[in-house]
C-alpha cells in the first residue's frame, strides 16, 4: 500500500512539474501543426477484406481497400526446386488527393495485385512514344565471286619392271 501511495505522489509531482503549454520541440516549429483529421473510417471484415480512409483539414484525402484472394504462389526447397501451389494474397486498390504548397492539385490512384503495383496519375512521368521506322541495313544484290575450278592431271610415276624376289619365289 505504501508503495502505491509513493508511486501516486511521484506521478502527480511529475505531471505538475511541466508547464501546461509543453510540447516537444519538433511540434513547435511545425508549419503543418494546424492540419487536423476531419474524417476517418476503418472497416475490417471477417473474410480478410478491409477498407479505410481519412480526410484532412487541408483537403488531403486517402482511401484504400484490400481483398484477399487465391493466387499462384511458389515455394522453393533447399535444392532450389520450385513447387507451385495456391496461396492467399492481398489485392489493394486506393487513391490519394492532395494540394501542393504551390496550389497544384494531385490525384493518384493505384492497384496492386498479381500484376504488380500500377500507379496512375496525370503528374506521373510517361515514357516517350517514338513513331518512326527503325533503319534497316541495306540489301546488296550481287553475286559472290566463286573460286575458279582447276582441273589437274596428276603425274604418274613411271612403271619399273617388277620382279618378285625372296624366299619362296
mmCIF file of C-alpha atoms in Angstrom:
data_model
loop_
_atom_site.group_PDB
_atom_site.id
_atom_site.type_symbol
_atom_site.label_atom_id
_atom_site.label_comp_id
_atom_site.label_asym_id
_atom_site.label_seq_id
_atom_site.Cartn_x
_atom_site.Cartn_y
_atom_site.Cartn_z
ATOM 1 C CA UNK A 1 0.000 0.000 0.000
ATOM 2 C CA UNK A 2 2.866 2.360 0.887
ATOM 3 C CA UNK A 3 4.467 1.685 -2.496
ATOM 4 C CA UNK A 4 1.223 2.571 -4.283
ATOM 5 C CA UNK A 5 0.923 5.876 -2.392
ATOM 6 C CA UNK A 6 4.552 6.779 -3.122
ATOM 7 C CA UNK A 7 4.111 5.965 -6.836
ATOM 8 C CA UNK A 8 0.942 8.075 -6.996
ATOM 9 C CA UNK A 9 2.620 11.048 -5.319
ATOM 10 C CA UNK A 10 5.591 10.823 -7.692
ATOM 11 C CA UNK A 11 3.272 10.614 -10.727
ATOM 12 C CA UNK A 12 1.317 13.692 -9.623
ATOM 13 C CA UNK A 13 4.546 15.600 -8.947
ATOM 14 C CA UNK A 14 5.955 14.682 -12.330
ATOM 15 C CA UNK A 15 2.744 15.682 -14.123
ATOM 16 C CA UNK A 16 2.570 19.108 -12.466
ATOM 17 C CA UNK A 17 6.261 19.954 -12.931
ATOM 18 C CA UNK A 18 5.844 20.601 -16.694
ATOM 19 C CA UNK A 19 4.218 23.794 -17.958
ATOM 20 C CA UNK A 20 0.715 23.336 -19.337
ATOM 21 C CA UNK A 21 1.756 24.529 -22.813
ATOM 22 C CA UNK A 22 4.546 21.935 -23.019
ATOM 23 C CA UNK A 23 5.092 20.408 -26.442
ATOM 24 C CA UNK A 24 8.121 18.685 -27.909
ATOM 25 C CA UNK A 25 10.383 20.971 -29.906
ATOM 26 C CA UNK A 26 9.541 19.119 -33.129
ATOM 27 C CA UNK A 27 5.923 20.369 -32.839
ATOM 28 C CA UNK A 28 6.718 23.996 -32.012
ATOM 29 C CA UNK A 29 8.219 24.805 -35.413
ATOM 30 C CA UNK A 30 5.931 22.567 -37.448
ATOM 31 C CA UNK A 31 4.227 24.643 -40.159
ATOM 32 C CA UNK A 32 1.555 21.915 -40.556
ATOM 33 C CA UNK A 33 0.546 21.864 -36.892
ATOM 34 C CA UNK A 34 -2.897 23.330 -37.710
ATOM 35 C CA UNK A 35 -3.854 20.434 -40.014
ATOM 36 C CA UNK A 36 -6.293 18.058 -38.383
ATOM 37 C CA UNK A 37 -8.063 14.875 -39.433
ATOM 38 C CA UNK A 38 -11.692 15.780 -40.177
ATOM 39 C CA UNK A 39 -12.949 12.295 -41.028
ATOM 40 C CA UNK A 40 -11.658 8.776 -40.696
ATOM 41 C CA UNK A 41 -13.046 5.300 -41.230
ATOM 42 C CA UNK A 42 -11.617 1.835 -40.799
ATOM 43 C CA UNK A 43 -13.580 -1.311 -41.605
ATOM 44 C CA UNK A 44 -12.168 -4.816 -41.122
ATOM 45 C CA UNK A 45 -14.173 -7.849 -42.224
ATOM 46 C CA UNK A 46 -14.034 -11.490 -41.163
ATOM 47 C CA UNK A 47 -13.195 -12.635 -44.706
ATOM 48 C CA UNK A 48 -9.890 -10.706 -44.562
ATOM 49 C CA UNK A 49 -11.021 -7.733 -46.614
ATOM 50 C CA UNK A 50 -10.714 -4.211 -45.301
ATOM 51 C CA UNK A 51 -11.381 -0.616 -46.251
ATOM 52 C CA UNK A 52 -10.052 2.561 -44.668
ATOM 53 C CA UNK A 53 -9.964 6.259 -45.455
ATOM 54 C CA UNK A 54 -9.226 9.643 -43.955
ATOM 55 C CA UNK A 55 -9.550 13.300 -44.881
ATOM 56 C CA UNK A 56 -7.518 16.197 -43.541
ATOM 57 C CA UNK A 57 -8.446 19.817 -42.969
ATOM 58 C CA UNK A 58 -6.021 20.732 -45.793
ATOM 59 C CA UNK A 59 -8.253 18.804 -48.284
ATOM 60 C CA UNK A 60 -5.869 15.835 -48.325
ATOM 61 C CA UNK A 61 -7.710 12.526 -48.703
ATOM 62 C CA UNK A 62 -6.676 8.921 -48.919
ATOM 63 C CA UNK A 63 -8.685 5.744 -49.215
ATOM 64 C CA UNK A 64 -7.637 2.173 -49.708
ATOM 65 C CA UNK A 65 -9.363 -1.193 -49.906
ATOM 66 C CA UNK A 66 -7.956 -4.679 -49.734
ATOM 67 C CA UNK A 67 -9.392 -8.066 -50.652
ATOM 68 C CA UNK A 68 -7.820 -11.459 -50.083
ATOM 69 C CA UNK A 69 -7.859 -13.878 -52.985
ATOM 70 C CA UNK A 70 -6.216 -17.100 -54.084
ATOM 71 C CA UNK A 71 -3.096 -16.609 -56.156
ATOM 72 C CA UNK A 72 -0.490 -18.924 -57.597
ATOM 73 C CA UNK A 73 2.461 -18.987 -55.199
ATOM 74 C CA UNK A 74 5.859 -20.626 -55.438
ATOM 75 C CA UNK A 75 7.869 -22.148 -52.625
ATOM 76 C CA UNK A 76 11.432 -23.380 -53.005
ATOM 77 C CA UNK A 77 13.089 -26.312 -51.280
ATOM 78 C CA UNK A 78 16.729 -26.399 -50.165
ATOM 79 C CA UNK A 79 17.809 -27.503 -53.663
ATOM 80 C CA UNK A 80 16.063 -24.589 -55.374
ATOM 81 C CA UNK A 81 13.266 -26.669 -56.866
ATOM 82 C CA UNK A 82 10.058 -24.652 -57.173
ATOM 83 C CA UNK A 83 6.714 -26.011 -56.046
ATOM 84 C CA UNK A 84 3.677 -24.081 -57.258
ATOM 85 C CA UNK A 85 0.560 -24.056 -55.143
ATOM 86 C CA UNK A 86 -2.393 -21.835 -54.338
ATOM 87 C CA UNK A 87 -1.721 -19.212 -51.674
ATOM 88 C CA UNK A 88 -3.832 -16.447 -50.202
ATOM 89 C CA UNK A 89 -2.690 -12.965 -51.179
ATOM 90 C CA UNK A 90 -3.924 -9.388 -50.999
ATOM 91 C CA UNK A 91 -5.102 -7.167 -53.817
ATOM 92 C CA UNK A 92 -5.145 -3.479 -52.962
ATOM 93 C CA UNK A 93 -6.800 -0.505 -54.633
ATOM 94 C CA UNK A 94 -6.690 3.049 -53.486
ATOM 95 C CA UNK A 95 -6.439 6.744 -54.216
ATOM 96 C CA UNK A 96 -4.911 9.877 -52.736
ATOM 97 C CA UNK A 97 -5.623 13.539 -53.303
ATOM 98 C CA UNK A 98 -3.510 16.454 -52.114
ATOM 99 C CA UNK A 99 -2.697 20.063 -52.919
ATOM 100 C CA UNK A 100 0.956 21.099 -53.180
ATOM 101 C CA UNK A 101 2.275 24.218 -51.396
ATOM 102 C CA UNK A 102 2.210 25.894 -54.833
ATOM 103 C CA UNK A 103 -1.523 25.201 -55.138
ATOM 104 C CA UNK A 104 -1.249 22.398 -57.689
ATOM 105 C CA UNK A 105 -3.827 19.603 -57.242
ATOM 106 C CA UNK A 106 -2.691 15.982 -57.463
ATOM 107 C CA UNK A 107 -4.712 12.791 -57.696
ATOM 108 C CA UNK A 108 -3.065 9.387 -57.571
ATOM 109 C CA UNK A 109 -4.886 6.081 -57.983
ATOM 110 C CA UNK A 110 -3.275 2.682 -57.801
ATOM 111 C CA UNK A 111 -3.904 -1.015 -57.753
ATOM 112 C CA UNK A 112 -1.626 -3.778 -56.568
ATOM 113 C CA UNK A 113 -2.310 -7.397 -57.425
ATOM 114 C CA UNK A 114 -0.626 -10.332 -59.130
ATOM 115 C CA UNK A 115 0.337 -7.971 -61.982
ATOM 116 C CA UNK A 116 2.297 -5.741 -59.560
ATOM 117 C CA UNK A 117 1.932 -2.139 -58.427
ATOM 118 C CA UNK A 118 0.212 0.049 -61.051
ATOM 119 C CA UNK A 119 0.007 3.767 -60.207
ATOM 120 C CA UNK A 120 -1.984 6.201 -62.363
ATOM 121 C CA UNK A 121 -1.920 9.976 -62.233
ATOM 122 C CA UNK A 122 -1.590 12.963 -64.552
ATOM 123 C CA UNK A 123 1.523 14.119 -62.701
ATOM 124 C CA UNK A 124 3.438 10.845 -63.221
ATOM 125 C CA UNK A 125 6.086 10.798 -65.971
ATOM 126 C CA UNK A 126 5.290 8.849 -69.113
ATOM 127 C CA UNK A 127 7.868 7.252 -71.376
ATOM 128 C CA UNK A 128 8.085 8.963 -74.773
ATOM 129 C CA UNK A 129 6.469 7.239 -77.728
ATOM 130 C CA UNK A 130 8.610 7.091 -80.856
ATOM 131 C CA UNK A 131 6.687 6.872 -84.097
ATOM 132 C CA UNK A 132 9.403 6.283 -86.625
ATOM 133 C CA UNK A 133 10.658 3.309 -88.521
ATOM 134 C CA UNK A 134 13.903 1.820 -87.435
ATOM 135 C CA UNK A 135 16.638 1.864 -90.073
ATOM 136 C CA UNK A 136 17.233 -1.390 -91.891
ATOM 137 C CA UNK A 137 20.612 -2.500 -93.148
ATOM 138 C CA UNK A 138 20.874 -2.186 -96.962
ATOM 139 C CA UNK A 139 20.483 -5.304 -99.036
ATOM 140 C CA UNK A 140 23.186 -5.753 -101.699
ATOM 141 C CA UNK A 141 22.210 -7.667 -104.777
ATOM 142 C CA UNK A 142 25.342 -9.021 -106.329
ATOM 143 C CA UNK A 143 26.830 -12.414 -106.908
ATOM 144 C CA UNK A 144 29.566 -13.535 -104.676
ATOM 145 C CA UNK A 145 32.791 -14.445 -106.515
ATOM 146 C CA UNK A 146 33.353 -18.138 -106.904
ATOM 147 C CA UNK A 147 36.803 -19.597 -106.669
ATOM 148 C CA UNK A 148 37.961 -20.917 -110.043
ATOM 149 C CA UNK A 149 37.914 -24.662 -110.504
ATOM 150 C CA UNK A 150 41.147 -26.055 -111.910
ATOM 151 C CA UNK A 151 41.386 -29.475 -113.453
ATOM 152 C CA UNK A 152 44.664 -31.011 -112.525
ATOM 153 C CA UNK A 153 46.228 -34.027 -114.087
ATOM 154 C CA UNK A 154 48.237 -35.872 -111.544
ATOM 155 C CA UNK A 155 51.625 -37.058 -112.711
ATOM 156 C CA UNK A 156 52.068 -40.798 -112.690
ATOM 157 C CA UNK A 157 55.373 -42.317 -111.707
ATOM 158 C CA UNK A 158 56.910 -44.374 -114.463
ATOM 159 C CA UNK A 159 56.404 -48.090 -114.061
ATOM 160 C CA UNK A 160 59.571 -50.038 -113.466
ATOM 161 C CA UNK A 161 59.959 -53.657 -114.274
ATOM 162 C CA UNK A 162 58.988 -55.608 -111.198
ATOM 163 C CA UNK A 163 60.110 -59.000 -110.244
ATOM 164 C CA UNK A 164 59.474 -60.884 -107.129
ATOM 165 C CA UNK A 165 62.429 -61.969 -105.143
ATOM 166 C CA UNK A 166 62.887 -63.634 -101.859
ATOM 167 C CA UNK A 167 62.305 -66.971 -100.239
ATOM 168 C CA UNK A 168 59.503 -68.888 -101.791
ATOM 169 C CA UNK A 169 59.664 -67.220 -105.158
#
